[in-house]
Structures are given as C-alpha cells and as structure tokens.
C-alpha cells in the first residue's frame, strides 16, 4: 500500500534574482505585513492564478521619452551649450 502524497511532497523551490537592497526592503515590508518572502510570493502566485491577471497595473514607459522628444531635447541641450538661448514670455492658456 502506497502512502498518500503529502503537501510537503508537492512543494518545489523557485529561485528569483533581485538586487540585494530590493530584497532587504522587500523582506522588511513583508515582515511588517506579518509574513516572509515565500508567503508573499505564494499569495502573489495564487492571486494571479485565481484572477487570471496580474494583481496590479503594468504600464509601458512614459511616452514622454519617445524618440521624437529625445531628439528635441538633445537639440535644445546643444543649442544651450552653444549659447543659442531664446527668452520668451510665458503664455498661460
């Protein structure tokens, strides 16, 4: 007769790489919640599986840094470095 598989038999290790300062801060925050990192990641994983989505918004980088704006910024910096500055009045809309 085979023994029933226990919950411990089903557990696996998952490795996550992160910056050491982030880990330290994350451990501290988890501790303030009364849990450790393992519990926090388990809560996260269960929430993702249950809801079938991330439990927070993930957004692309702010569009302000798009290629066009970056080129305008580079040109403005070059103009300023070369003394081509223009003074103008602030027009409030």
mmCIF file with all atom_site columns, C-alpha atoms in Angstrom:
data_model
loop_
_atom_site.group_PDB
_atom_site.id
_atom_site.type_symbol
_atom_site.label_atom_id
_atom_site.label_alt_id
_atom_site.label_comp_id
_atom_site.label_asym_id
_atom_site.label_entity_id
_atom_site.label_seq_id
_atom_site.pdbx_PDB_ins_code
_atom_site.Cartn_x
_atom_site.Cartn_y
_atom_site.Cartn_z
_atom_site.occupancy
_atom_site.B_iso_or_equiv
_atom_site.pdbx_formal_charge
_atom_site.auth_seq_id
_atom_site.auth_comp_id
_atom_site.auth_asym_id
_atom_site.auth_atom_id
_atom_site.pdbx_PDB_model_num
ATOM 1  C CA . UNK A 1 1  ? 0.000  0.000  0.000   1.00 0.00 ? 1  UNK A CA 1
ATOM 2  C CA . UNK A 1 2  ? 1.451  3.377  -1.043  1.00 0.00 ? 2  UNK A CA 1
ATOM 3  C CA . UNK A 1 3  ? 1.367  6.343  1.283   1.00 0.00 ? 3  UNK A CA 1
ATOM 4  C CA . UNK A 1 4  ? -0.703 9.321  0.210   1.00 0.00 ? 4  UNK A CA 1
ATOM 5  C CA . UNK A 1 5  ? 1.325  12.155 -1.250  1.00 0.00 ? 5  UNK A CA 1
ATOM 6  C CA . UNK A 1 6  ? 1.608  14.920 1.333   1.00 0.00 ? 6  UNK A CA 1
ATOM 7  C CA . UNK A 1 7  ? 1.552  18.661 0.760   1.00 0.00 ? 7  UNK A CA 1
ATOM 8  C CA . UNK A 1 8  ? 5.290  18.726 1.529   1.00 0.00 ? 8  UNK A CA 1
ATOM 9  C CA . UNK A 1 9  ? 5.905  16.206 -1.290  1.00 0.00 ? 9  UNK A CA 1
ATOM 10 C CA . UNK A 1 10 ? 4.261  18.606 -3.744  1.00 0.00 ? 10 UNK A CA 1
ATOM 11 C CA . UNK A 1 11 ? 6.322  21.665 -2.763  1.00 0.00 ? 11 UNK A CA 1
ATOM 12 C CA . UNK A 1 12 ? 9.011  22.933 -5.162  1.00 0.00 ? 12 UNK A CA 1
ATOM 13 C CA . UNK A 1 13 ? 11.681 25.611 -4.906  1.00 0.00 ? 13 UNK A CA 1
ATOM 14 C CA . UNK A 1 14 ? 11.501 28.685 -7.129  1.00 0.00 ? 14 UNK A CA 1
ATOM 15 C CA . UNK A 1 15 ? 14.515 30.981 -7.450  1.00 0.00 ? 15 UNK A CA 1
ATOM 16 C CA . UNK A 1 16 ? 14.149 34.716 -8.008  1.00 0.00 ? 16 UNK A CA 1
ATOM 17 C CA . UNK A 1 17 ? 17.070 37.054 -8.670  1.00 0.00 ? 17 UNK A CA 1
ATOM 18 C CA . UNK A 1 18 ? 16.844 40.647 -7.483  1.00 0.00 ? 18 UNK A CA 1
ATOM 19 C CA . UNK A 1 19 ? 19.012 43.485 -6.258  1.00 0.00 ? 19 UNK A CA 1
ATOM 20 C CA . UNK A 1 20 ? 20.192 42.911 -2.667  1.00 0.00 ? 20 UNK A CA 1
ATOM 21 C CA . UNK A 1 21 ? 18.829 46.270 -1.470  1.00 0.00 ? 21 UNK A CA 1
ATOM 22 C CA . UNK A 1 22 ? 15.433 45.498 -3.006  1.00 0.00 ? 22 UNK A CA 1
ATOM 23 C CA . UNK A 1 23 ? 15.447 42.100 -1.271  1.00 0.00 ? 23 UNK A CA 1
ATOM 24 C CA . UNK A 1 24 ? 16.267 43.700 2.075   1.00 0.00 ? 24 UNK A CA 1
ATOM 25 C CA . UNK A 1 25 ? 13.479 46.269 1.664   1.00 0.00 ? 25 UNK A CA 1
ATOM 26 C CA . UNK A 1 26 ? 11.050 43.595 0.480   1.00 0.00 ? 26 UNK A CA 1
ATOM 27 C CA . UNK A 1 27 ? 11.857 41.378 3.472   1.00 0.00 ? 27 UNK A CA 1
ATOM 28 C CA . UNK A 1 28 ? 11.287 44.325 5.821   1.00 0.00 ? 28 UNK A CA 1
ATOM 29 C CA . UNK A 1 29 ? 7.967  45.211 4.189   1.00 0.00 ? 29 UNK A CA 1
ATOM 30 C CA . UNK A 1 30 ? 6.805  41.587 4.245   1.00 0.00 ? 30 UNK A CA 1
ATOM 31 C CA . UNK A 1 31 ? 7.766  41.397 7.926   1.00 0.00 ? 31 UNK A CA 1
ATOM 32 C CA . UNK A 1 32 ? 5.605  44.453 8.606   1.00 0.00 ? 32 UNK A CA 1
ATOM 33 C CA . UNK A 1 33 ? 2.730  42.515 6.983   1.00 0.00 ? 33 UNK A CA 1
ATOM 34 C CA . UNK A 1 34 ? 3.485  39.574 9.272   1.00 0.00 ? 34 UNK A CA 1
ATOM 35 C CA . UNK A 1 35 ? 4.817  37.305 6.531   1.00 0.00 ? 35 UNK A CA 1
ATOM 36 C CA . UNK A 1 36 ? 8.055  36.253 4.888   1.00 0.00 ? 36 UNK A CA 1
ATOM 37 C CA . UNK A 1 37 ? 9.068  36.463 1.215   1.00 0.00 ? 37 UNK A CA 1
ATOM 38 C CA . UNK A 1 38 ? 7.918  32.907 0.491   1.00 0.00 ? 38 UNK A CA 1
ATOM 39 C CA . UNK A 1 39 ? 4.428  33.666 1.803   1.00 0.00 ? 39 UNK A CA 1
ATOM 40 C CA . UNK A 1 40 ? 4.301  36.940 -0.172  1.00 0.00 ? 40 UNK A CA 1
ATOM 41 C CA . UNK A 1 41 ? 5.235  35.218 -3.448  1.00 0.00 ? 41 UNK A CA 1
ATOM 42 C CA . UNK A 1 42 ? 2.744  32.431 -2.748  1.00 0.00 ? 42 UNK A CA 1
ATOM 43 C CA . UNK A 1 43 ? -0.037 34.998 -2.164  1.00 0.00 ? 43 UNK A CA 1
ATOM 44 C CA . UNK A 1 44 ? 1.003  36.713 -5.415  1.00 0.00 ? 44 UNK A CA 1
ATOM 45 C CA . UNK A 1 45 ? 1.023  33.438 -7.403  1.00 0.00 ? 45 UNK A CA 1
ATOM 46 C CA . UNK A 1 46 ? -2.352 32.317 -6.044  1.00 0.00 ? 46 UNK A CA 1
ATOM 47 C CA . UNK A 1 47 ? -3.876 35.714 -6.847  1.00 0.00 ? 47 UNK A CA 1
ATOM 48 C CA . UNK A 1 48 ? -2.560 35.622 -10.437 1.00 0.00 ? 48 UNK A CA 1
ATOM 49 C CA . UNK A 1 49 ? -3.902 32.099 -10.957 1.00 0.00 ? 49 UNK A CA 1
ATOM 50 C CA . UNK A 1 50 ? -7.282 32.873 -9.384  1.00 0.00 ? 50 UNK A CA 1
ATOM 51 C CA . UNK A 1 51 ? -7.848 36.189 -11.199 1.00 0.00 ? 51 UNK A CA 1
ATOM 52 C CA . UNK A 1 52 ? -6.066 35.165 -14.430 1.00 0.00 ? 52 UNK A CA 1
ATOM 53 C CA . UNK A 1 53 ? -4.295 38.551 -14.478 1.00 0.00 ? 53 UNK A CA 1
ATOM 54 C CA . UNK A 1 54 ? -1.639 40.486 -12.615 1.00 0.00 ? 54 UNK A CA 1
ATOM 55 C CA . UNK A 1 55 ? -2.972 41.952 -9.355  1.00 0.00 ? 55 UNK A CA 1
ATOM 56 C CA . UNK A 1 56 ? -1.602 45.371 -10.297 1.00 0.00 ? 56 UNK A CA 1
ATOM 57 C CA . UNK A 1 57 ? -1.305 47.533 -13.397 1.00 0.00 ? 57 UNK A CA 1
ATOM 58 C CA . UNK A 1 58 ? 1.731  47.111 -15.625 1.00 0.00 ? 58 UNK A CA 1
ATOM 59 C CA . UNK A 1 59 ? 2.331  50.027 -17.969 1.00 0.00 ? 59 UNK A CA 1
ATOM 60 C CA . UNK A 1 60 ? 4.869  50.839 -20.640 1.00 0.00 ? 60 UNK A CA 1
ATOM 61 C CA . UNK A 1 61 ? 7.436  53.548 -20.066 1.00 0.00 ? 61 UNK A CA 1
ATOM 62 C CA . UNK A 1 62 ? 6.083  57.090 -20.054 1.00 0.00 ? 62 UNK A CA 1
ATOM 63 C CA . UNK A 1 63 ? 5.698  58.203 -23.686 1.00 0.00 ? 63 UNK A CA 1
ATOM 64 C CA . UNK A 1 64 ? 7.478  61.474 -22.839 1.00 0.00 ? 64 UNK A CA 1
ATOM 65 C CA . UNK A 1 65 ? 10.788 59.743 -23.591 1.00 0.00 ? 65 UNK A CA 1
ATOM 66 C CA . UNK A 1 66 ? 9.811  58.748 -27.126 1.00 0.00 ? 66 UNK A CA 1
ATOM 67 C CA . UNK A 1 67 ? 12.432 59.149 -29.906 1.00 0.00 ? 67 UNK A CA 1
ATOM 68 C CA . UNK A 1 68 ? 10.986 62.457 -31.186 1.00 0.00 ? 68 UNK A CA 1
ATOM 69 C CA . UNK A 1 69 ? 11.036 64.140 -27.757 1.00 0.00 ? 69 UNK A CA 1
ATOM 70 C CA . UNK A 1 70 ? 14.524 62.823 -27.038 1.00 0.00 ? 70 UNK A CA 1
ATOM 71 C CA . UNK A 1 71 ? 15.804 64.326 -30.309 1.00 0.00 ? 71 UNK A CA 1
ATOM 72 C CA . UNK A 1 72 ? 14.193 67.706 -29.479 1.00 0.00 ? 72 UNK A CA 1
ATOM 73 C CA . UNK A 1 73 ? 15.781 67.564 -26.018 1.00 0.00 ? 73 UNK A CA 1
ATOM 74 C CA . UNK A 1 74 ? 19.240 66.741 -27.460 1.00 0.00 ? 74 UNK A CA 1
ATOM 75 C CA . UNK A 1 75 ? 18.931 69.669 -29.917 1.00 0.00 ? 75 UNK A CA 1
ATOM 76 C CA . UNK A 1 76 ? 17.839 72.031 -27.132 1.00 0.00 ? 76 UNK A CA 1
ATOM 77 C CA . UNK A 1 77 ? 20.777 70.997 -24.956 1.00 0.00 ? 77 UNK A CA 1
ATOM 78 C CA . UNK A 1 78 ? 23.195 71.508 -27.857 1.00 0.00 ? 78 UNK A CA 1
ATOM 79 C CA . UNK A 1 79 ? 21.702 74.951 -28.598 1.00 0.00 ? 79 UNK A CA 1
ATOM 80 C CA . UNK A 1 80 ? 22.043 75.919 -24.913 1.00 0.00 ? 80 UNK A CA 1
ATOM 81 C CA . UNK A 1 81 ? 25.659 74.708 -24.767 1.00 0.00 ? 81 UNK A CA 1
ATOM 82 C CA . UNK A 1 82 ? 26.438 76.756 -27.884 1.00 0.00 ? 82 UNK A CA 1
ATOM 83 C CA . UNK A 1 83 ? 24.806 79.888 -26.459 1.00 0.00 ? 83 UNK A CA 1
ATOM 84 C CA . UNK A 1 84 ? 21.733 79.835 -28.682 1.00 0.00 ? 84 UNK A CA 1
ATOM 85 C CA . UNK A 1 85 ? 19.156 80.530 -25.982 1.00 0.00 ? 85 UNK A CA 1
ATOM 86 C CA . UNK A 1 86 ? 15.883 82.319 -26.569 1.00 0.00 ? 86 UNK A CA 1
ATOM 87 C CA . UNK A 1 87 ? 13.960 84.255 -23.954 1.00 0.00 ? 87 UNK A CA 1
ATOM 88 C CA . UNK A 1 88 ? 10.207 84.416 -24.314 1.00 0.00 ? 88 UNK A CA 1
ATOM 89 C CA . UNK A 1 89 ? 7.170  85.332 -22.246 1.00 0.00 ? 89 UNK A CA 1
ATOM 90 C CA . UNK A 1 90 ? 5.165  82.635 -20.542 1.00 0.00 ? 90 UNK A CA 1
ATOM 91 C CA . UNK A 1 91 ? 1.762  82.442 -22.175 1.00 0.00 ? 91 UNK A CA 1
ATOM 92 C CA . UNK A 1 92 ? -0.860 80.926 -19.906 1.00 0.00 ? 92 UNK A CA 1
ATOM 93 C CA . UNK A 1 93 ? -3.752 79.189 -21.575 1.00 0.00 ? 93 UNK A CA 1
#
